[in-house]
CSV table of C-alpha atoms and ligand atoms in Angstrom, one decimal:
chain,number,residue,atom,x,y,z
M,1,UNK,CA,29.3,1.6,40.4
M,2,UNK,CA,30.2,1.4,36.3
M,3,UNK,CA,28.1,3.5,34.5
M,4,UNK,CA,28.5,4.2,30.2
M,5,UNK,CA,28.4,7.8,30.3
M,6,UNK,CA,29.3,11.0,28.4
M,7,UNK,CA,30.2,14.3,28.9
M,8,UNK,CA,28.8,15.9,25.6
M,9,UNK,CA,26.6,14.5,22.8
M,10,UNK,CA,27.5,13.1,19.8
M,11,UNK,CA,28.4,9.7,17.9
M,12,UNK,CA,28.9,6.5,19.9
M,13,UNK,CA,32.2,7.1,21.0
M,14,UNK,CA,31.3,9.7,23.0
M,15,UNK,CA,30.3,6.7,25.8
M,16,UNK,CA,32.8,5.9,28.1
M,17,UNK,CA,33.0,3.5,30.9
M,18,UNK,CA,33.6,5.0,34.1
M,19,UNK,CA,32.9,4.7,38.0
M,20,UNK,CA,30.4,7.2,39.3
M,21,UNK,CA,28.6,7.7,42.6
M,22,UNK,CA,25.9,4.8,43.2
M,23,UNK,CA,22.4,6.1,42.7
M,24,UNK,CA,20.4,6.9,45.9
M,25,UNK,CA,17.3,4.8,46.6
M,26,UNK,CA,14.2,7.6,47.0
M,27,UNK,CA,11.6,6.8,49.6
M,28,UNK,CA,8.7,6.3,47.0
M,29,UNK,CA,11.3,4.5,44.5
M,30,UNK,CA,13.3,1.5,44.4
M,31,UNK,CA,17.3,0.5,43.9
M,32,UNK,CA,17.8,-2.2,41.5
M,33,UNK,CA,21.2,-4.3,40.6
M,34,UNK,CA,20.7,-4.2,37.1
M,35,UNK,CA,20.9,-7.8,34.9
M,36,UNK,CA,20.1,-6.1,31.6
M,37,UNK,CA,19.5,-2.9,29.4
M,38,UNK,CA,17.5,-2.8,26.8
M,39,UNK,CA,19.3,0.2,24.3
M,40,UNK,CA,16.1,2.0,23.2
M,41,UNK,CA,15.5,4.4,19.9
M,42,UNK,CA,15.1,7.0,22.4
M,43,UNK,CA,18.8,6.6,23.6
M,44,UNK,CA,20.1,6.8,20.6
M,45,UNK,CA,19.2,9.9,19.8
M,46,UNK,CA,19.4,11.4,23.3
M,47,UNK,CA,23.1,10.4,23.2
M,48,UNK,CA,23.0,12.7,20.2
M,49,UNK,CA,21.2,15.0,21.2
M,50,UNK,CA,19.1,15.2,24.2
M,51,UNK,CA,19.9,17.0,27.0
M,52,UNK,CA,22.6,15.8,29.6
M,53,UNK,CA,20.5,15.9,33.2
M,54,UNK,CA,23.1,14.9,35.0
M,55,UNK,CA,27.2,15.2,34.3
M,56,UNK,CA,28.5,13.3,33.3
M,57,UNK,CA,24.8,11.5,32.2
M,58,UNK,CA,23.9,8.0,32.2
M,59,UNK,CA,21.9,7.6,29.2
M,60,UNK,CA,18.7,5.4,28.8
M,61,UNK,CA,15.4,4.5,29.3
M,62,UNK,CA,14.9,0.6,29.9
M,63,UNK,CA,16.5,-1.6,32.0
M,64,UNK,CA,15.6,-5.3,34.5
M,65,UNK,CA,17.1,-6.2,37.4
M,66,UNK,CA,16.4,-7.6,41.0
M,67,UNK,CA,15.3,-5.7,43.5
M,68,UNK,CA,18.1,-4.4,46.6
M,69,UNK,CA,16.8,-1.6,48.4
M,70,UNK,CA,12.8,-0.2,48.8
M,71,UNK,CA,12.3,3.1,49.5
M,72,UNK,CA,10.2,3.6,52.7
M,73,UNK,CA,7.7,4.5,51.5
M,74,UNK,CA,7.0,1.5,49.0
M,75,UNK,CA,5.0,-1.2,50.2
M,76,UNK,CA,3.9,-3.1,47.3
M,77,UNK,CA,7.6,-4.5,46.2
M,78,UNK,CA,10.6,-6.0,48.0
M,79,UNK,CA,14.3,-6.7,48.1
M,80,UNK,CA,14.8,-9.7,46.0
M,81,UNK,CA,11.9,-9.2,43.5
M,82,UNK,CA,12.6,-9.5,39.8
M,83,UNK,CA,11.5,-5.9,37.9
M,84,UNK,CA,11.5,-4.5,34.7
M,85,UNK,CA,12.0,-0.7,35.0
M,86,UNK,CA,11.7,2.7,33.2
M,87,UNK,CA,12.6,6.5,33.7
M,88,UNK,CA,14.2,9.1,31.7
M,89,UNK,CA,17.5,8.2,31.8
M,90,UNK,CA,20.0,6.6,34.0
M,91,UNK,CA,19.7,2.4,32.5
M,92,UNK,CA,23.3,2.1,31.2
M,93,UNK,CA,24.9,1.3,34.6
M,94,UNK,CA,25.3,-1.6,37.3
M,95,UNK,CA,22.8,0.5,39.6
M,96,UNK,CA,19.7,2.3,39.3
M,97,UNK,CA,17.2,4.0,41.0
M,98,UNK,CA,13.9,4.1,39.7
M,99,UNK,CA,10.7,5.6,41.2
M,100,UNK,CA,8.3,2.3,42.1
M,101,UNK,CA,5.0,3.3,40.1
M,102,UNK,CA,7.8,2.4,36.8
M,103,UNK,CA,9.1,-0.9,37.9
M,104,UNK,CA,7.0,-4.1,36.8
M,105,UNK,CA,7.2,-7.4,38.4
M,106,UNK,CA,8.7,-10.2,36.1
M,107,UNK,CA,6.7,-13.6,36.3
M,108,UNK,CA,9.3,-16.2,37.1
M,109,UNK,CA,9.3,-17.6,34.1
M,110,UNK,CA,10.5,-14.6,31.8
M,111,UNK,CA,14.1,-14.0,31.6
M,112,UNK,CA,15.5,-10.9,32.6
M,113,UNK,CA,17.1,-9.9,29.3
M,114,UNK,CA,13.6,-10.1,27.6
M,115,UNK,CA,11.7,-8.5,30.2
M,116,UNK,CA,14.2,-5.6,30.1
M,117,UNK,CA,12.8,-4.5,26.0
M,118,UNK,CA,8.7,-5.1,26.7
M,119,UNK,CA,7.6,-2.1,28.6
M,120,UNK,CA,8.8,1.1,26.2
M,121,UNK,CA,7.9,-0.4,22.5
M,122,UNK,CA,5.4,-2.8,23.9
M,123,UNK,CA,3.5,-0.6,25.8
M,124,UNK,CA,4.3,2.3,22.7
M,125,UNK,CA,3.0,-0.1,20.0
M,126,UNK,CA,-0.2,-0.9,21.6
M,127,UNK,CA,-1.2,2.9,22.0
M,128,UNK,CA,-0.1,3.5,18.2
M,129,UNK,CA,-2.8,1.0,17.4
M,130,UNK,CA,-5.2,0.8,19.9
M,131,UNK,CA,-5.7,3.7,22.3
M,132,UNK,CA,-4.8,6.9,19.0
M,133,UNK,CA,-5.4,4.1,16.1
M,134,UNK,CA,-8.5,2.8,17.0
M,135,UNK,CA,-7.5,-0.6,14.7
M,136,UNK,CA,-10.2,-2.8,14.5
M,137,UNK,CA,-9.9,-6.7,12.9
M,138,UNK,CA,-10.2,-6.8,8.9
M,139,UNK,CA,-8.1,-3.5,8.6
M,140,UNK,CA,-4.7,-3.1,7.1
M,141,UNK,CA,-1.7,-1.3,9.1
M,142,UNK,CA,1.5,0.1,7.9
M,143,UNK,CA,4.3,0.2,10.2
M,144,UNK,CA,6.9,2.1,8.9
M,145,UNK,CA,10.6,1.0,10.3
M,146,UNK,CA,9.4,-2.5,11.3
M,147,UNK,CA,13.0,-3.8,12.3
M,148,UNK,CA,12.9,-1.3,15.0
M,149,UNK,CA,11.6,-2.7,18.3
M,150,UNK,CA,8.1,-0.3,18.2
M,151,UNK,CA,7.4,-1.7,14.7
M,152,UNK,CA,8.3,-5.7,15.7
M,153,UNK,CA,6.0,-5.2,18.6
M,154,UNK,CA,3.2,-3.2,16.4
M,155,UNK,CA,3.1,-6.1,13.7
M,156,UNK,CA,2.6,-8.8,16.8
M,157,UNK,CA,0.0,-7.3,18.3
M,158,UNK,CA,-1.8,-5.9,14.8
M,159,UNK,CA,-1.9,-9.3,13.5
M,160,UNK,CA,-3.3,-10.2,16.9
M,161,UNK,CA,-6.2,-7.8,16.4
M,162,UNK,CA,-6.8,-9.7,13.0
M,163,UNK,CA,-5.1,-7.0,10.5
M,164,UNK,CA,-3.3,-7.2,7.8
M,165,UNK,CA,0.1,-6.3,8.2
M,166,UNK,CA,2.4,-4.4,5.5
M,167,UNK,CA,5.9,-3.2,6.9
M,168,UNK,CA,8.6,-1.2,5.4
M,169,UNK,CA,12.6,-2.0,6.4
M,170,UNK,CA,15.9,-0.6,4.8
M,171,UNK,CA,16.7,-3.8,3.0
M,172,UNK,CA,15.2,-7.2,2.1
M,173,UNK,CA,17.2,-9.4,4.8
M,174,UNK,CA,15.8,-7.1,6.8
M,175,UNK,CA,12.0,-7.6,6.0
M,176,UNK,CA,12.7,-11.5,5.4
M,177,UNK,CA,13.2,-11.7,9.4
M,178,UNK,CA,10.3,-10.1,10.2
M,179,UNK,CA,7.6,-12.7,8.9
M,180,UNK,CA,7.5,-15.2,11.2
M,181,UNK,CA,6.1,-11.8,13.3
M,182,UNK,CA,3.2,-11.9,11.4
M,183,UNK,CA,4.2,-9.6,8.6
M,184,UNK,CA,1.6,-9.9,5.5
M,185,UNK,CA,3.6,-8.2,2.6
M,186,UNK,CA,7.3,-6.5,3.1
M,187,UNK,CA,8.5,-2.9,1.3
M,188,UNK,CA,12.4,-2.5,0.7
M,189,UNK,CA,11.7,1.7,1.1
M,190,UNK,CA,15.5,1.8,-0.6
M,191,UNK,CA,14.2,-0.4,-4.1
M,192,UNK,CA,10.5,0.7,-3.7
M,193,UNK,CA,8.2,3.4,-3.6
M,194,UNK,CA,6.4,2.8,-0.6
M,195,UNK,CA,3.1,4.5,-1.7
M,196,UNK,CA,3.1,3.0,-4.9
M,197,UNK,CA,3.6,-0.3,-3.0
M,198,UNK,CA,0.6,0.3,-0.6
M,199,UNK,CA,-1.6,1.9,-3.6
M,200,UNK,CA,-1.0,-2.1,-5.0
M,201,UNK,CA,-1.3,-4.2,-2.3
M,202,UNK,CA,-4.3,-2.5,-1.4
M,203,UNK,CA,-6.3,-2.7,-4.8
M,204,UNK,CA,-5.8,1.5,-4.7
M,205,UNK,CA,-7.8,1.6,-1.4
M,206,UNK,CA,-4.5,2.4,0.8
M,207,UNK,CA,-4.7,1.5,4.6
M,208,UNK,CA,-7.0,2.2,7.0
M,209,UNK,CA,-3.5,2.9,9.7
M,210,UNK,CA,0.0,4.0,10.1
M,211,UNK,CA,2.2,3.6,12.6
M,212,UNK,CA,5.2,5.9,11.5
M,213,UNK,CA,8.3,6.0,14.4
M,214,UNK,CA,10.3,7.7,11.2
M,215,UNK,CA,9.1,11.1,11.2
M,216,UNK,CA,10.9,13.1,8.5
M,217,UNK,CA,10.1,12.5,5.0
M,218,UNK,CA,8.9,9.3,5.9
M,219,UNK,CA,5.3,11.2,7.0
M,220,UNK,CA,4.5,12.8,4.0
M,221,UNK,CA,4.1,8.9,2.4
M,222,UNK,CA,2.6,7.6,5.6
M,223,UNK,CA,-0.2,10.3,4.7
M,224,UNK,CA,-0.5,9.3,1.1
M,225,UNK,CA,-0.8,5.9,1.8
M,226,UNK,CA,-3.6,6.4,3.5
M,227,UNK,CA,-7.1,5.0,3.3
M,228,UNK,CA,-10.6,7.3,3.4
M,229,UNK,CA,-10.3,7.5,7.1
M,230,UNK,CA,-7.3,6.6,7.7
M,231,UNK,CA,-5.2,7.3,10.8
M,232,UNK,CA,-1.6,8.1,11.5
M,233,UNK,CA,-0.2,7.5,14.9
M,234,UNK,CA,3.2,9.5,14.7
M,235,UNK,CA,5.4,8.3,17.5
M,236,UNK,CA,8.9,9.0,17.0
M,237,UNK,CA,11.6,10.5,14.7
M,238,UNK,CA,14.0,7.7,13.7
M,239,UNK,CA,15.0,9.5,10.7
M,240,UNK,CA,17.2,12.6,12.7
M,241,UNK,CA,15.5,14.9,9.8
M,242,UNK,CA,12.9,17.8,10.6
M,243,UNK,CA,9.3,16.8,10.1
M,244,UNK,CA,8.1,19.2,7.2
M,245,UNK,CA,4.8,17.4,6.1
M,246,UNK,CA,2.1,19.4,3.6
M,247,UNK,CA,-1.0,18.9,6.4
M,248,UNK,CA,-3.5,19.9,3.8
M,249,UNK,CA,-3.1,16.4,1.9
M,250,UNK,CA,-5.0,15.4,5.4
M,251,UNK,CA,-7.6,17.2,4.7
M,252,UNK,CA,-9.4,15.9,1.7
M,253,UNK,CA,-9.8,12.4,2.4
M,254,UNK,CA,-10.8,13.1,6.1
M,255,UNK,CA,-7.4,11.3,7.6
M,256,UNK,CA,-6.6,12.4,10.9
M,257,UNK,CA,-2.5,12.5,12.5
M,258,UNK,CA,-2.0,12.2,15.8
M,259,UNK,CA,0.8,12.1,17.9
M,260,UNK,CA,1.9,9.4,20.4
M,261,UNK,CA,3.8,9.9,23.7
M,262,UNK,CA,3.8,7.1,25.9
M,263,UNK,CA,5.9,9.1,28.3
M,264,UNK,CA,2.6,11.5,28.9
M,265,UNK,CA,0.7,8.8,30.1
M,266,UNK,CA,2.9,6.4,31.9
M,267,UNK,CA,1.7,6.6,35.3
M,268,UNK,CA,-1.4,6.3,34.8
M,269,UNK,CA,-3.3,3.5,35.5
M,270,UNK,CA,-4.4,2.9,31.9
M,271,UNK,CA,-0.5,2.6,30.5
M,272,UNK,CA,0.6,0.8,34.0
M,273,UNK,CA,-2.0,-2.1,33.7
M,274,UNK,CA,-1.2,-2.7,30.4
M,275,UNK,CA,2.6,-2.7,30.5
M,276,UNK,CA,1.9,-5.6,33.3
M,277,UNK,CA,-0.8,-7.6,30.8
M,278,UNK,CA,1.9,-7.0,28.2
M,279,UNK,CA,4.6,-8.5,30.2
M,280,UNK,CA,2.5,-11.3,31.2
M,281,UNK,CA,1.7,-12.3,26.9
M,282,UNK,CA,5.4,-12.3,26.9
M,283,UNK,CA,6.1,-14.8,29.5
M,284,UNK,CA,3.1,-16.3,28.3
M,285,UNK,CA,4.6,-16.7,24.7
M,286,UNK,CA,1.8,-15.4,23.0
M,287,UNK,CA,4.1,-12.6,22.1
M,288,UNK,CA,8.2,-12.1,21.1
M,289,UNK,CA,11.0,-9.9,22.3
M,290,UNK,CA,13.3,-10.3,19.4
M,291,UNK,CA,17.1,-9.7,20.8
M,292,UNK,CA,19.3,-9.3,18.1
M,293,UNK,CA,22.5,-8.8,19.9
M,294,UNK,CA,23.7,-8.4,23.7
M,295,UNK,CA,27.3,-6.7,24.4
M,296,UNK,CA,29.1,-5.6,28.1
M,297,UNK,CA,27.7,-2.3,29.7
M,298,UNK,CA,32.1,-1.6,28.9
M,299,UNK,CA,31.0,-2.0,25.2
M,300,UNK,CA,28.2,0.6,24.9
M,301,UNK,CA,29.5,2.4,22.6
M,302,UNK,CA,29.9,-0.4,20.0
M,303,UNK,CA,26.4,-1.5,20.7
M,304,UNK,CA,25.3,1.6,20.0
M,305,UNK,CA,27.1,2.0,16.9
M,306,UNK,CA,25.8,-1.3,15.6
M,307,UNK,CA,22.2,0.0,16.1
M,308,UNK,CA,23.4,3.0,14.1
M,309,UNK,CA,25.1,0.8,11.5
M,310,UNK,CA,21.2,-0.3,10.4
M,311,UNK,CA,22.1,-4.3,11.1
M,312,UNK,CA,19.6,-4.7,14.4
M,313,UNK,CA,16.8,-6.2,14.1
M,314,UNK,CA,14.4,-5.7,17.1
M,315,UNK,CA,16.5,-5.0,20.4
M,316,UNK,CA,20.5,-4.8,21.1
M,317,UNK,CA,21.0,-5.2,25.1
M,318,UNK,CA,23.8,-4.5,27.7
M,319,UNK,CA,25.0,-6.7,29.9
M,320,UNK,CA,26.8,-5.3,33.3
E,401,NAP,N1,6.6,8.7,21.4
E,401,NAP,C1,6.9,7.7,22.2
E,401,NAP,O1,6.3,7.4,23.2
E,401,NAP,C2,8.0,6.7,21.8
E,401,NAP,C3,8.2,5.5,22.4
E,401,NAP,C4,9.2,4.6,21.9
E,401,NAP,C5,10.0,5.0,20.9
E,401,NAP,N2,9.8,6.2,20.3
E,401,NAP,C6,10.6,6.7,19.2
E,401,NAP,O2,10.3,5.8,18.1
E,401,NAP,C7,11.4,5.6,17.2
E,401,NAP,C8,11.7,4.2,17.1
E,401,NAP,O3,12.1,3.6,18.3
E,401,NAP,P1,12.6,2.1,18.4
E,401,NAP,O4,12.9,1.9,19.9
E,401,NAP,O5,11.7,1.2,17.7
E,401,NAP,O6,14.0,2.3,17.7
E,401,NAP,P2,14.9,1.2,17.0
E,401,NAP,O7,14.6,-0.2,17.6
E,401,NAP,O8,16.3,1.7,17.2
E,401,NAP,O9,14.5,1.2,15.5
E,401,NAP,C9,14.6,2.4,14.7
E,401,NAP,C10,14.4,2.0,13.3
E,401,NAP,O10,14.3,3.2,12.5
E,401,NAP,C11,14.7,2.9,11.2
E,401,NAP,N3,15.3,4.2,10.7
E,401,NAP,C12,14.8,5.0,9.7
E,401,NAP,N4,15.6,6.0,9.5
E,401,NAP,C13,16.7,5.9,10.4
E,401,NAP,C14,17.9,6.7,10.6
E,401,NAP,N5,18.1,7.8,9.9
E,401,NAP,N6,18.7,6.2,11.6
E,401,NAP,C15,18.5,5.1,12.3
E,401,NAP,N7,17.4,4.3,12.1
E,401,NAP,C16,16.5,4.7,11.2
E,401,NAP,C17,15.7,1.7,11.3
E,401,NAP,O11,15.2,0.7,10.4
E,401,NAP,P3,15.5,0.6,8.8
E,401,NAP,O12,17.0,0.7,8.7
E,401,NAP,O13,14.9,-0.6,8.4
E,401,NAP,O14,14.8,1.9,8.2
E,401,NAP,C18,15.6,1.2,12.7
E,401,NAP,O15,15.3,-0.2,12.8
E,401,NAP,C19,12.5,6.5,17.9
E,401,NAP,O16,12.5,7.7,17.3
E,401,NAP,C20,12.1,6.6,19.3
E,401,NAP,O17,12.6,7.7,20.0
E,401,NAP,C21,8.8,7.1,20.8
């Protein structure tokens, strides 16, 4: 099969487009031809950085297909079937081999390329709010880097849950296409002080949650923008800087960080059943993948640039 892989890590051009060795179906997995990826935040910064498990590695989280071979194992899915998929690396190619507890039926209804970018972000989101945030309707929620696919699906479903939404983005465009989401009030974090900005949208009260995929710097103002009470769901480290946070500043106003890692929890039945409910709001249109831009699997490299360029809003997918 064609595969975007590398040899080291490093900038985009590292990718290249090769043939490798087709990926073997395990008895409790699946093989699936795969329709689309879905380049995730994760990739990006495995690509620079992560470690290469195979070599030369196939990169990436998140990627739909159909269904040809099931593991003997597996009696719950079949050849033909429509799946959205996950595992730790391996999406950027025409093949893949997934175990079967990750792949998700698609509803005939939802296209591929959409249900490729719901499981990861969608699935992420809702634990940043619900299952470690404990968001309840009438509160107000940050989400820091809310171009990103995490922060598009956490202001869906926070203004689902009846909160008010405040997101911070690199640039005004970017914030303008992110209101018919359900954003409340936008923060340019270039132009603006973010915690000044919360401090006035808030009356001085600051908000009751934070859902920071940034990391870095970024955390020290996710803390001070907190409410009495508030929560911080830290859940990723978009910013490629160490996280060097004064804890302390927790301390006073009884706010409480905690960290978010979907991957702990994936298989269990808690994260599986609601990966599928969130799959089915999708191709129920009661919520939005946003696909910025699609380019060939031969063209990963430039899609991954343009994610590093700042310009996506919500996903960028491959096509084989
Ligand atoms: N813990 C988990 O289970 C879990 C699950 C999913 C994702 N994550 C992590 O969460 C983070 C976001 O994931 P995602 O899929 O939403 O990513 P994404 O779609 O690529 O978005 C990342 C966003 O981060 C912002 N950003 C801030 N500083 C940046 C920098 N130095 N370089 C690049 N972007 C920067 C960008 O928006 P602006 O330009 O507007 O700032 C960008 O839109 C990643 O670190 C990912 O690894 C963790």
């Amino acid at each position: 099969m064609k595969a975007a892989v590398y040899y080291q890590n490093g900038a985009p051009d590292v990718l290249r487009y090769e043939d490798v060795p087709d990926p073997v179906c395990h008895s409790r997995g699946v093989l699936i031809r795969v329709e689309a990826v879905s380049i995730e935040g994760g990739d990006t910064l495995n690509r620079l950085g992560g470690a290469l498990v195979t070599k030369p590695h196939i990169v990436g989280y998140q990627a739909a297909g159909t269904i040809i071979e099931v593991g003997s194992e597996v009696t719950h899915l079949k050849v033909g079937q429509r799946v959205a998929t996950v595992d730790g690396y391996g999406s950027h190619a025409e093949l893949r081999a997934v175990t079967a507890r990750n792949a998700w039926p698609v509803p005939d209804n939802l296209d591929l390329r959409l249900a490729a970018a719901i499981p990861v972000p969608f699935g992420t989101a809702h634990d940043c709010l619900f299952e470690f945030g404990h968001l309840k309707a009438g509160e107000t929620v940050l989400v820091q880097a809310g171009a990103g696919a995490v922060g598009l699906a956490a202001i869906q479903l926070a203004r689902r849950a009846g909160a008010t939404v405040i997101a911070t983005a690199s640039s005004d465009e970017r914030l303008e296409r992110l209101k018919p989401f359900g954003l409340d009030h936008g923060i340019n974090y270039k132009t603006h002080d973010v915690v000044t900005e919360v401090m006035k949208l808030t009356s001085k009260a600051g908000v009751n949650l934070v859902v920071d995929p940034v990391g870095g710097q970024t955390l020290q103002g996710s803390i001070l923008a907190l409410a009495y009470r508030g929560r911080i769901s830290l859940v990723g480290q978009a910013g490629r800087e160490p996280t060097k946070v004064d804890v302390s500043t927790l301390m006073h106003g009884n706010r409480t960080l905690s960290g978010v890692f979907l991957g702990a929890e994936i298989l269990t039945d808690r994260v599986h059943d609601n990966i599928a409910r969130l799959i089915g709001d999708v191709a129920r249109g009661e919520l939005t993948v946003v696909i910025d831009r699609e380019f060939p699997l031969s063209e990963a490299a430039a899609a991954h640039a343009f994610i590093e360029s700042r310009q996506a809003v919500g996903r960028v997918l491959l096509i084989p």
